[in-house]
Short mmCIF file of C-alpha atoms in Angstrom, two decimals:
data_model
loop_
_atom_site.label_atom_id
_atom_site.label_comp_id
_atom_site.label_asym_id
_atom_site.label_seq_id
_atom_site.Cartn_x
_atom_site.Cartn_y
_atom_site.Cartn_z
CA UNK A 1 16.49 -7.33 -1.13
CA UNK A 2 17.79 -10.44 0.69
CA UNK A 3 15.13 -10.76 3.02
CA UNK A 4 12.65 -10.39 -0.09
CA UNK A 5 14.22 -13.28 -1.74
CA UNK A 6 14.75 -15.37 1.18
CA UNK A 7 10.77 -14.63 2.57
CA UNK A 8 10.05 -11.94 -0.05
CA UNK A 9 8.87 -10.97 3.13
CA UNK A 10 5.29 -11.57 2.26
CA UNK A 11 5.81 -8.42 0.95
CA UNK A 12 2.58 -3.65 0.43
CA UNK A 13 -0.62 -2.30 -1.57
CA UNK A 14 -3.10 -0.50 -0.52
CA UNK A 15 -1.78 1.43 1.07
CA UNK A 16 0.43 1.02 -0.15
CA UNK A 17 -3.10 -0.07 -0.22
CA UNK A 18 -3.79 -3.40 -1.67
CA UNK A 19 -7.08 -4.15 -3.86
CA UNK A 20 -10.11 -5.06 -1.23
CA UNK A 21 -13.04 -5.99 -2.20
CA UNK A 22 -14.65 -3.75 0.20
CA UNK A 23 -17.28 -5.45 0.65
CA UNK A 24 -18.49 -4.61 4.31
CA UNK A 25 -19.27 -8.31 5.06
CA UNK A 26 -16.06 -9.93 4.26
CA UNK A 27 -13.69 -9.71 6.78
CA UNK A 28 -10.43 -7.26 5.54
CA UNK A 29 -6.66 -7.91 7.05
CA UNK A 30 -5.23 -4.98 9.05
CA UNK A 31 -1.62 -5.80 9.25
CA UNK A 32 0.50 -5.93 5.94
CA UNK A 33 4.41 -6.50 5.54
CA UNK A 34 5.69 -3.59 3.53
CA UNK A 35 8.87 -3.94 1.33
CA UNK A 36 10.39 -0.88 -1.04
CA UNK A 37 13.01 -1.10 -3.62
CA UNK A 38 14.20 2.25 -5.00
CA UNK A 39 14.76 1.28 -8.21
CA UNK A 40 16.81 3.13 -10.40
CA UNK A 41 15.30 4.95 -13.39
CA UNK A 42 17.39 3.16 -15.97
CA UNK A 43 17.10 -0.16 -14.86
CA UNK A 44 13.44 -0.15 -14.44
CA UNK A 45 12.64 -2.31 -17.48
CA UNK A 46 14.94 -4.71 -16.47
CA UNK A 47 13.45 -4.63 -12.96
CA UNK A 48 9.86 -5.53 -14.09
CA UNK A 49 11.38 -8.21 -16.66
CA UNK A 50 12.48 -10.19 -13.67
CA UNK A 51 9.51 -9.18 -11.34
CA UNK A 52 6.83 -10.73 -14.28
CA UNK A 53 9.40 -13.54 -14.71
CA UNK A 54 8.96 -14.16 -10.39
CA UNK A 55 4.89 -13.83 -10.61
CA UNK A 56 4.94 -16.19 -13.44
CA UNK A 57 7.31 -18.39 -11.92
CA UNK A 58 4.78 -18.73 -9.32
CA UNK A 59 1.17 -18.79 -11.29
CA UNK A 60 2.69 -21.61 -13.30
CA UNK A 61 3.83 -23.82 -10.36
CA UNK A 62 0.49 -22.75 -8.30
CA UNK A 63 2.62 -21.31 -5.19
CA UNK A 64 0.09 -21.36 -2.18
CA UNK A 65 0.91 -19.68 1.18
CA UNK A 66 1.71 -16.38 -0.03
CA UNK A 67 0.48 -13.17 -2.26
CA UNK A 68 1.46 -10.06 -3.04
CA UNK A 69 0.23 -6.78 -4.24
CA UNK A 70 2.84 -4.73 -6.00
CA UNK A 71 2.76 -0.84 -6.21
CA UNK A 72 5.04 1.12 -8.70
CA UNK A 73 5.44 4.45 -7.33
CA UNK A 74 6.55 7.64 -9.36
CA UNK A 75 9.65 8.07 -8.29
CA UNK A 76 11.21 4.73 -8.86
CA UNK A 77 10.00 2.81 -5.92
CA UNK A 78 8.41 -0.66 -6.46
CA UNK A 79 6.87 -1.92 -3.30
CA UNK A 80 5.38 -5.49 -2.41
CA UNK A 81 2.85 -5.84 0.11
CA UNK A 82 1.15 -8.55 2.02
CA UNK A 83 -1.29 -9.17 4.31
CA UNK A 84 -0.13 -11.00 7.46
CA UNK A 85 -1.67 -12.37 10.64
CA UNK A 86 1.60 -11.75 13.49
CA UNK A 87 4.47 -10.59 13.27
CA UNK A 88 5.34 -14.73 14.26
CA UNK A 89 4.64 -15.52 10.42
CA UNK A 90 7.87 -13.45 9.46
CA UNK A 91 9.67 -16.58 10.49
CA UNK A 92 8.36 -18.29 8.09
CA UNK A 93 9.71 -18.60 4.33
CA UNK A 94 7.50 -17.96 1.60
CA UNK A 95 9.40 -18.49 -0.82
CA UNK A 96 10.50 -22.21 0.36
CA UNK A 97 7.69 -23.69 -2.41
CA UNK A 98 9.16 -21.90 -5.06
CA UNK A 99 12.83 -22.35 -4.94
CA UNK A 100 11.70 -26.22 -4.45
CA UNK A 101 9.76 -25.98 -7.53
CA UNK A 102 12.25 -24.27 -9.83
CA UNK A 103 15.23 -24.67 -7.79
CA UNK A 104 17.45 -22.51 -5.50
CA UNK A 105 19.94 -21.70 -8.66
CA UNK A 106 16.86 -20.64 -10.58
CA UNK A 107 15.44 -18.45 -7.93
CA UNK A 108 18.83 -16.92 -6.70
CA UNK A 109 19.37 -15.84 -10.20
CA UNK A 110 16.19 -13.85 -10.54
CA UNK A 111 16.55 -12.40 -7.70
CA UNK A 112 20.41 -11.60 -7.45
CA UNK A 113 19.30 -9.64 -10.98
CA UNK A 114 16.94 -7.80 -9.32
CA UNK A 115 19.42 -6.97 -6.75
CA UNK A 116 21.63 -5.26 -9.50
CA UNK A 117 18.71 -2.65 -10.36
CA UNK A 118 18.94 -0.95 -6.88
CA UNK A 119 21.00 0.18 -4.29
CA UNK A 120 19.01 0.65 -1.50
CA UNK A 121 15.48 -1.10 0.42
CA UNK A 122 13.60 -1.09 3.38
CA UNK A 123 10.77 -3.51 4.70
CA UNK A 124 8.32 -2.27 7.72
CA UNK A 125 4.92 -3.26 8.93
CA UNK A 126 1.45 -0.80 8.66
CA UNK A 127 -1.93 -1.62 10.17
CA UNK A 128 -5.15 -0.99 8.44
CA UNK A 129 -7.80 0.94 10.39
CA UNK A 130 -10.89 0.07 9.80
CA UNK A 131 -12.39 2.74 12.11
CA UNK A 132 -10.99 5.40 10.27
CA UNK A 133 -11.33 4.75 7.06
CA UNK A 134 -14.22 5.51 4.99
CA UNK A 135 -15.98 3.39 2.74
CA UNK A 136 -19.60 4.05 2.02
CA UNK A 137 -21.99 1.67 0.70
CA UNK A 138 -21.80 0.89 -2.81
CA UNK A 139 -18.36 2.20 -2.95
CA UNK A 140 -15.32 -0.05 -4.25
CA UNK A 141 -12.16 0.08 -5.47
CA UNK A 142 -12.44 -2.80 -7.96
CA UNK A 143 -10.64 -1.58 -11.38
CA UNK A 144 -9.38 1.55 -9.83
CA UNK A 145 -5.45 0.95 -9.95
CA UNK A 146 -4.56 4.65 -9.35
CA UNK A 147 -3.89 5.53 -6.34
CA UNK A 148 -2.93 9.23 -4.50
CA UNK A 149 -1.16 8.78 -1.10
CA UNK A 150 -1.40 11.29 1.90
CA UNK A 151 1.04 10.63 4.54
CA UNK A 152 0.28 12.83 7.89
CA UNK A 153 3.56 12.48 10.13
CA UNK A 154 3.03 13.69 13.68
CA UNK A 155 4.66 13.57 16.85
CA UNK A 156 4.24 10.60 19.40
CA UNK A 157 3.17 13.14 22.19
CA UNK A 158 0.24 14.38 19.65
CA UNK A 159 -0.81 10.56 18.56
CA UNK A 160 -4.48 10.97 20.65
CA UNK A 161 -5.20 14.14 19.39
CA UNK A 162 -4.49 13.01 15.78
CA UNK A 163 -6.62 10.10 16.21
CA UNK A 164 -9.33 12.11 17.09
CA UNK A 165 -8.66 14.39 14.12
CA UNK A 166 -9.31 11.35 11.89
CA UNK A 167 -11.97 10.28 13.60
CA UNK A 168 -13.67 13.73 13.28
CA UNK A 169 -12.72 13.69 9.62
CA UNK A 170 -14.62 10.11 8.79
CA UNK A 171 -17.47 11.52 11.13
CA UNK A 172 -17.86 14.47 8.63
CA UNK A 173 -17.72 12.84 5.47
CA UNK A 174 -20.55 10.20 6.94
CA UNK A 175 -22.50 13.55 7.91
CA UNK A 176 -22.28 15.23 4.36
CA UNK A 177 -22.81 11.65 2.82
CA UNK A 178 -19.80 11.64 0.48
CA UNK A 179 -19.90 8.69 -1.76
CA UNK A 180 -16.24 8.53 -2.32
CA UNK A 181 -14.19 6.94 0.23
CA UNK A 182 -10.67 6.48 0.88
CA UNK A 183 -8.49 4.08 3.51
CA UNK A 184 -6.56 4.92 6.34
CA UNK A 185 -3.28 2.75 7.23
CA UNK A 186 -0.78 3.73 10.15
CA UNK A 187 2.47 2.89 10.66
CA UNK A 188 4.07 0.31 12.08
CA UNK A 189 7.28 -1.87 13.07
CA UNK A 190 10.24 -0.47 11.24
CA UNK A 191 8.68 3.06 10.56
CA UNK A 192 11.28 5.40 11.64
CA UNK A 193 8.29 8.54 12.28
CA UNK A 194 4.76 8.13 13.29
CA UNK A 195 2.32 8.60 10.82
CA UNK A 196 -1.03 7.72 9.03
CA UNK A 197 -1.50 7.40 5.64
CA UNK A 198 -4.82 8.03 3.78
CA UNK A 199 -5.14 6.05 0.43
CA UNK A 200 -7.50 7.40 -2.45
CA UNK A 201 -8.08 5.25 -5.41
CA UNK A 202 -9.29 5.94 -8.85
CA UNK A 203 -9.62 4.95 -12.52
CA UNK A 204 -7.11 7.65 -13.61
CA UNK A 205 -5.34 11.32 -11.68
CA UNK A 206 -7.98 12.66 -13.90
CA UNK A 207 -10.68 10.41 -12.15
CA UNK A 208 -9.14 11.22 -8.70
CA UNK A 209 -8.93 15.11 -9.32
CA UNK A 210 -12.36 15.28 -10.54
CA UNK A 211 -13.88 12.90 -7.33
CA UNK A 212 -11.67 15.74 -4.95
CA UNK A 213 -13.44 18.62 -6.66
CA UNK A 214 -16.79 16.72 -6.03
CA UNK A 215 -16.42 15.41 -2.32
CA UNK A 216 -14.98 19.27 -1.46
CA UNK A 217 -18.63 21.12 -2.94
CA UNK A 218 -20.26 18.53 -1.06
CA UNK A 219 -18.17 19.41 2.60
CA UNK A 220 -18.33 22.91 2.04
CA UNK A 221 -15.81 25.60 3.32
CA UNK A 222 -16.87 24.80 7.02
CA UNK A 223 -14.81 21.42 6.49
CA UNK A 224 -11.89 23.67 6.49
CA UNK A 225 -12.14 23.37 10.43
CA UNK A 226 -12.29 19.69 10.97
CA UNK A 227 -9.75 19.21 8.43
CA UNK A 228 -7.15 22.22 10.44
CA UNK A 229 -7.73 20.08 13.75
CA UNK A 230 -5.20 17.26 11.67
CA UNK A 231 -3.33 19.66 9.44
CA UNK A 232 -2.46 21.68 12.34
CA UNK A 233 -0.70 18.73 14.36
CA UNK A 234 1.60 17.26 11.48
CA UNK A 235 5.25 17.82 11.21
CA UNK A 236 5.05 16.80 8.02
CA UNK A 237 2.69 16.16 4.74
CA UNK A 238 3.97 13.61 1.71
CA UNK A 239 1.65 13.27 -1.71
CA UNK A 240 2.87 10.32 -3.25
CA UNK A 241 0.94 9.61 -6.77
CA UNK A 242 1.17 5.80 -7.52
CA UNK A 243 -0.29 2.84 -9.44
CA UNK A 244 -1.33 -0.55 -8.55
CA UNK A 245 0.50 -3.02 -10.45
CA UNK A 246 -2.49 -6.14 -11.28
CA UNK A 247 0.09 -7.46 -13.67
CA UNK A 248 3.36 -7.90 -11.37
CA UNK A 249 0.72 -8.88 -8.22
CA UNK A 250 0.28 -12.33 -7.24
CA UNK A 251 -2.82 -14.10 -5.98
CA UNK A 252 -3.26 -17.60 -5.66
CA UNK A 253 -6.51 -19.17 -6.85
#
């Protein structure tokens, strides 16, 4: 987790996918640092001691030029996410208010314990698309902290006919006038495989299950086709269940 404690690498959620407003007016970021820590199950609570201790850390001493969205994911990972504007502000070191704040001592020690509650990380870089994603009007995300991940992987030599898929797919759902909606991210810098990811949020799995039921009466069984033309060209499918973390997240006023 060096580079999270040296930059915290302005960090993932909507995605994976952080909390828009989604209001169509306000103008959305489309490229987020991504950083995962695989946390292991038994030092978890010790893991979002010093995580709470970091955000607070920060609220009190009013740390501007950075934010965070933080993701806890079923399986043990935590990841941090942030919305950046190049891949130039990487350089750059977050994290430089804080330790002069509180001190480098003081900041190496909450993070060198956090280091002790995992043995492995990554960091990589998605994009938001906009012109994929789906979000009809009146729909918003606002208090829905669930969130249900699909991650399409596909070959590079298929990426044009996937796009199109997508496309096709958002094209459908405008057609049948599906008031759900759901965000599409795609990966970036660091991702080892090509892939998009299509975030669904909710106010529970309940809440999610019962909007999937809903939006699939609405389609109909001919949606089976448009939704093939994607299926068809993936090497792989991941459903990762997750939860936005409000209370770990940090957002300067």
């Amino acid at each position: 987790m060096k580079n999270l404690k040296t930059g915290l690498l302005i960090l993932l959620l909507t995605v994976f996918t952080v909390n828009f407003s989604n209001s169509q007016e306000e103008e959305q970021p489309t490229m987020f640092v991504v950083h995962t820590d695989n946390v292991k199950f038994e030092m978890m609570p010790k893991y979002e001691e010093l995580a709470l201790k970091l955000k607070k850390s920060c609220d009190e001493n009013k740390i501007e030029g950075m934010s965070w969205t933080t993701i806890s994911v079923e399986d043990g990972r935590y990841v941090y996410v942030s919305p950046i504007k190049n891949m130039a502000e990487l350089d750059t070191n977050p994290m430089e208010g804080l330790a002069k704040k509180i001190g480098e001592e003081e900041m190496g020690k909450m993070f060198e314990g956090m280091d002790e509650c995992y043995d492995s990380h990554s960091n990589e870089i998605i994009h938001f698309i906009p012109e994929l994603s789906y979000m009809p009007e009146g729909y918003s995300t606002k208090d829905k902290n669930e969130r249900e991940y699909h991650f399409l992987y596909y070959a590079p030599k298929n990426a044009k006919a996937m796009n199109e898929g997508m496309a096709k797919i958002k094209e459908m759902f405008e057609t049948k006038g599906v008031k759900n909606g759901y965000e599409v991210y795609h990966s970036g810098f660091g991702s080892e495989e090509s892939y998009y990811m299509v975030a669904v949020a909710g106010e529970s799995e309940l809440a999610i299950a019962q909007d999937g039921e809903d939006d699939d009466e609405l389609l109909g069984d001919e949606s089976q086709a448009t939704f093939w033309e994607v299926i068809k060209l993936a090497t792989k499918y991941n459903e990762v269940e997750a939860k936005i973390r409000p209370d770990l997240s940090y957002y300067p006023e």
